[in-house]
Coordinates of C-alpha atoms in Angstrom, one line a residue:
M19 CA 12.0 5.1 -19.4
L20 CA 11.6 8.8 -19.8
V21 CA 8.9 10.4 -17.5
L22 CA 7.5 13.8 -18.6
L23 CA 6.1 15.9 -15.8
P24 CA 4.4 19.3 -15.6
P25 CA 6.0 21.9 -13.3
S26 CA 4.2 23.3 -10.3
E27 CA 2.7 26.8 -10.3
G28 CA 4.0 27.4 -6.8
K29 CA 7.7 27.0 -6.2
A30 CA 10.1 26.9 -3.3
A31 CA 12.5 29.8 -2.7
S32 CA 15.7 29.8 -4.7
G33 CA 17.8 29.2 -1.6
R34 CA 21.5 30.1 -1.2
G35 CA 23.0 28.0 -3.9
V36 CA 25.3 29.4 -6.6
P37 CA 23.7 31.5 -9.4
L38 CA 22.4 30.0 -12.6
K39 CA 25.0 28.4 -14.9
A40 CA 22.9 27.9 -18.0
E41 CA 25.6 25.9 -19.7
S42 CA 25.3 23.2 -17.0
L43 CA 21.6 22.4 -17.7
S44 CA 20.8 19.2 -19.4
L45 CA 19.4 19.1 -23.0
P46 CA 22.0 21.5 -24.3
G47 CA 20.1 21.7 -27.6
L48 CA 17.7 24.0 -25.9
A49 CA 20.4 26.5 -24.7
E50 CA 19.8 29.2 -27.3
A51 CA 16.0 29.1 -26.9
R52 CA 16.4 29.2 -23.1
A53 CA 18.6 32.2 -23.3
A54 CA 16.1 34.1 -25.4
V55 CA 13.2 33.4 -23.0
L56 CA 15.4 34.3 -20.0
D57 CA 16.6 37.5 -21.6
E58 CA 13.1 38.7 -22.4
L59 CA 11.5 37.7 -19.2
V60 CA 14.2 39.4 -17.1
E61 CA 14.1 42.5 -19.2
L62 CA 10.3 42.7 -19.0
C63 CA 10.2 42.3 -15.2
M64 CA 13.0 44.8 -14.7
A65 CA 11.4 47.5 -16.9
D66 CA 7.7 47.6 -16.1
E67 CA 6.2 45.8 -13.1
D68 CA 2.6 46.4 -14.0
K69 CA 3.1 45.2 -17.6
A70 CA 5.0 42.2 -16.5
R71 CA 2.3 41.3 -14.0
E72 CA -0.3 41.6 -16.9
V73 CA 1.8 39.4 -19.3
L74 CA 2.4 36.8 -16.6
G75 CA -1.2 36.7 -15.5
L76 CA -0.4 37.6 -11.9
S77 CA -2.7 39.1 -9.3
E78 CA -1.8 42.1 -7.2
G79 CA -1.0 39.7 -4.3
L80 CA 1.7 38.0 -6.5
R81 CA 3.5 41.2 -7.4
G82 CA 6.6 39.8 -5.6
E83 CA 6.9 37.2 -8.4
V84 CA 7.9 40.0 -10.8
A85 CA 10.8 41.1 -8.6
K86 CA 11.9 37.5 -8.3
N87 CA 12.0 37.1 -12.1
A88 CA 14.0 40.3 -12.4
E89 CA 16.8 38.7 -10.3
L90 CA 16.9 35.3 -12.1
R91 CA 20.5 35.8 -13.3
T92 CA 21.9 36.4 -9.8
A93 CA 19.5 34.4 -7.6
G94 CA 20.6 31.3 -5.9
T95 CA 19.8 27.9 -7.4
R96 CA 18.6 24.6 -6.2
P97 CA 17.9 21.3 -7.9
A98 CA 14.7 21.5 -10.0
G99 CA 13.3 18.6 -7.9
E100 CA 13.5 20.9 -4.9
I101 CA 12.2 24.0 -6.6
Y102 CA 9.0 22.4 -7.8
T103 CA 6.4 21.9 -5.1
G104 CA 2.6 21.2 -5.2
V105 CA 0.4 18.2 -5.1
L106 CA 2.2 15.9 -7.6
Y107 CA 5.7 16.7 -6.1
D108 CA 4.4 16.2 -2.5
A109 CA 3.2 12.8 -3.5
L110 CA 6.4 12.0 -5.4
E111 CA 8.5 12.9 -2.3
L112 CA 11.8 12.9 -4.2
A113 CA 13.9 13.8 -1.1
S114 CA 12.8 10.6 0.7
L115 CA 13.6 8.2 -2.1
D116 CA 16.4 5.7 -1.4
P117 CA 19.7 6.2 -3.2
A118 CA 19.0 3.8 -6.1
A119 CA 15.6 5.3 -6.7
K120 CA 17.1 8.8 -6.6
R121 CA 19.5 7.8 -9.3
R122 CA 16.7 6.4 -11.4
A123 CA 14.7 9.7 -10.9
A124 CA 17.7 11.8 -12.0
R125 CA 17.9 9.8 -15.2
S126 CA 14.3 9.5 -16.1
L127 CA 12.3 12.5 -14.8
L128 CA 12.0 15.5 -17.1
V129 CA 10.0 18.6 -16.0
F130 CA 8.6 20.8 -18.8
S131 CA 8.8 24.6 -18.2
G132 CA 7.7 27.8 -19.9
L133 CA 11.1 29.3 -19.1
W134 CA 13.5 26.4 -19.5
G135 CA 11.7 24.2 -22.0
A136 CA 12.5 21.1 -20.0
V137 CA 14.9 20.2 -17.2
H138 CA 15.9 17.1 -15.3
T139 CA 15.2 17.2 -11.6
G140 CA 18.9 17.4 -10.8
D141 CA 19.4 20.6 -12.9
R142 CA 20.1 23.6 -10.7
I143 CA 17.7 26.5 -11.4
P144 CA 16.4 29.5 -9.5
S145 CA 12.8 29.9 -8.5
Y146 CA 10.8 31.7 -11.2
R147 CA 7.3 32.4 -12.4
C148 CA 6.5 31.9 -16.1
S149 CA 4.0 29.3 -17.2
M150 CA 3.8 27.7 -20.7
G151 CA 0.6 29.7 -21.3
V152 CA 2.4 33.1 -21.2
K153 CA 2.7 35.2 -24.3
L154 CA 5.8 37.3 -24.2
P155 CA 5.8 40.5 -26.2
G156 CA 8.8 39.6 -28.3
L157 CA 8.8 35.8 -28.6
G158 CA 5.0 35.3 -28.6
A159 CA 3.1 32.3 -27.0
L160 CA 5.6 30.1 -25.2
G161 CA 3.8 26.9 -26.2
A162 CA 4.3 27.6 -29.9
Y163 CA 7.8 29.0 -29.3
W164 CA 9.1 25.8 -27.6
R165 CA 7.3 23.6 -30.1
S166 CA 9.6 24.9 -32.8
V167 CA 12.8 23.8 -31.1
M168 CA 11.7 20.8 -28.9
A169 CA 11.1 18.2 -31.6
P170 CA 14.7 17.1 -32.4
V171 CA 15.9 17.5 -28.8
M172 CA 13.1 15.5 -27.3
T173 CA 13.2 12.8 -29.9
Q174 CA 16.9 12.3 -29.1
A175 CA 16.1 12.3 -25.3
A176 CA 13.4 9.7 -25.7
G177 CA 15.8 7.3 -27.3
E178 CA 14.4 3.8 -27.9
G179 CA 12.5 3.4 -24.7
L180 CA 9.2 4.1 -23.1
V181 CA 7.9 7.7 -22.7
L182 CA 5.5 8.1 -19.8
D183 CA 3.7 11.4 -20.4
L184 CA 2.1 12.9 -17.3
R185 CA 2.0 16.5 -18.5
S186 CA -1.0 18.8 -18.4
S187 CA -2.4 20.0 -21.7
A188 CA -0.6 23.3 -21.7
Y189 CA 2.8 21.7 -21.4
A190 CA 2.0 18.8 -23.7
A191 CA 1.5 21.4 -26.4
A192 CA 5.2 22.2 -26.3
W193 CA 6.1 18.7 -27.7
K194 CA 4.0 16.0 -29.2
P195 CA 5.7 12.7 -29.8
K196 CA 5.4 11.5 -33.4
G197 CA 6.2 8.4 -35.4
A198 CA 8.0 5.6 -33.6
V199 CA 8.4 7.7 -30.4
A200 CA 4.6 8.1 -30.2
G201 CA 4.1 4.4 -30.4
R202 CA 6.3 4.0 -27.3
T203 CA 4.5 6.8 -25.5
A204 CA 1.7 6.4 -22.9
T205 CA -0.4 9.2 -21.5
V206 CA -2.2 8.7 -18.2
R207 CA -5.6 10.0 -17.0
V208 CA -6.7 9.4 -13.4
L209 CA -10.5 8.8 -13.1
H210 CA -12.4 8.7 -9.8
S211 CA -15.1 6.0 -9.9
Q212 CA -18.1 6.2 -7.6
M213 CA -21.6 4.7 -7.6
V214 CA -24.5 7.2 -7.8
D215 CA -28.0 5.8 -7.6
G216 CA -26.6 2.4 -8.6
V217 CA -24.8 3.7 -11.6
E218 CA -21.1 4.1 -11.9
K219 CA -20.0 7.7 -12.5
R220 CA -16.4 8.6 -13.4
S221 CA -14.8 12.0 -13.2
V222 CA -11.4 13.7 -13.3
V223 CA -10.6 15.3 -9.9
S224 CA -7.7 17.7 -10.4
H225 CA -6.1 17.3 -6.9
F226 CA -6.3 13.6 -6.9
N227 CA -5.2 13.3 -10.5
K228 CA -2.0 15.0 -9.6
A229 CA -1.5 13.1 -6.4
T230 CA -2.0 9.7 -8.0
K231 CA 0.4 10.6 -10.8
G232 CA 3.0 11.5 -8.1
R233 CA 2.5 8.2 -6.2
L234 CA 2.5 6.2 -9.5
V235 CA 5.9 7.6 -10.5
R236 CA 7.3 7.1 -7.0
D237 CA 6.1 3.4 -7.0
L238 CA 7.8 2.8 -10.3
L239 CA 11.1 4.4 -9.1
T240 CA 11.2 2.6 -5.7
T241 CA 10.5 -0.8 -7.2
G242 CA 12.9 -0.4 -10.0
A243 CA 10.3 -1.3 -12.6
A244 CA 11.7 -0.8 -16.1
P245 CA 8.9 -1.3 -18.6
A246 CA 10.2 -1.1 -22.2
D247 CA 6.9 -0.1 -23.8
P248 CA 3.3 0.9 -23.0
A249 CA 2.1 -2.7 -22.8
E250 CA 4.8 -3.6 -20.2
L251 CA 3.9 -0.4 -18.3
V252 CA 0.3 -1.5 -18.0
E253 CA 1.4 -4.8 -16.5
A254 CA 3.9 -3.1 -14.2
L255 CA 1.2 -0.7 -12.8
R256 CA -1.2 -3.6 -12.3
D257 CA 1.5 -5.5 -10.5
L258 CA 1.8 -2.4 -8.2
G259 CA -1.9 -2.6 -7.4
Y260 CA -3.3 0.0 -9.8
V261 CA -6.5 -0.5 -11.7
V262 CA -5.5 0.3 -15.3
E263 CA -7.7 0.3 -18.4
A264 CA -5.8 0.5 -21.7
A265 CA -5.9 -0.6 -25.3
P266 CA -3.3 -0.2 -28.1
P267 CA -3.9 2.8 -30.4
A268 CA -6.0 2.3 -33.4
K269 CA -3.3 3.5 -35.8
P270 CA 0.5 3.3 -35.8
G271 CA 2.3 6.4 -34.7
R272 CA -0.1 7.3 -32.0
A273 CA 0.4 7.2 -28.2
W274 CA -1.3 4.8 -25.9
S275 CA -4.0 6.3 -23.5
L276 CA -4.1 4.7 -20.1
D277 CA -6.9 5.3 -17.5
V278 CA -6.0 4.7 -13.9
V279 CA -9.3 4.1 -12.1
V280 CA -9.5 4.9 -8.4
T281 CA -12.4 4.7 -5.9
Q282 CA -10.9 6.7 -3.0
I283 CA -9.8 10.3 -3.1
H284 CA -6.9 11.1 -0.7

């Protein structure tokens, strides 16, 4: 099973680890594209702070993020699973997983990134600020840039197993599974169900959507569930106590869409 995650906007500090060794990152097929984004991002942030802030969409209060990007080549690194913070990662609680679950996480979790394309949670990276929605002056929109190089690399990474896609729309744009891989892919939407004047109303609540996805992944990792396809995933989630609504796609070569329905927001 391969689990695709979005990064977090906020990130932990780089820490005191060794500087970036780009050649050590997983998915080596992305190395050349990573180097191009890193070069332009660092150059931009070193040359013109105000322009960099405009390109990155940063407020005055986040001016320090530009300086952080300028030092990406020399900054310390930490495992990506420690760099990414936020609601989903708080709920996932990677650090508290037992050893077996940590090994499963290292194999299966892949975090998409505007800077790196995608990294496993064990890859050592510095803290940075560069979302997939950024449009760099030289490379253009990062979503489109990564789309051109992701397809063969991700198709190989997906292998023959299940792909659980929990990315937000901006990061999903960087790679869309096709063909046989799409048929083994399941996307998840979390819906909050509540009764209003005797009528059920359902809505997507951003915070709880992220938290539920984090808990869902944690539950799969801790129990050792290994669904081979979307249908088995539905059963595995139901066995874990989730209310899941799903139906096979209408046409071959399309991903499954799963709705996880919750009644309490926490």
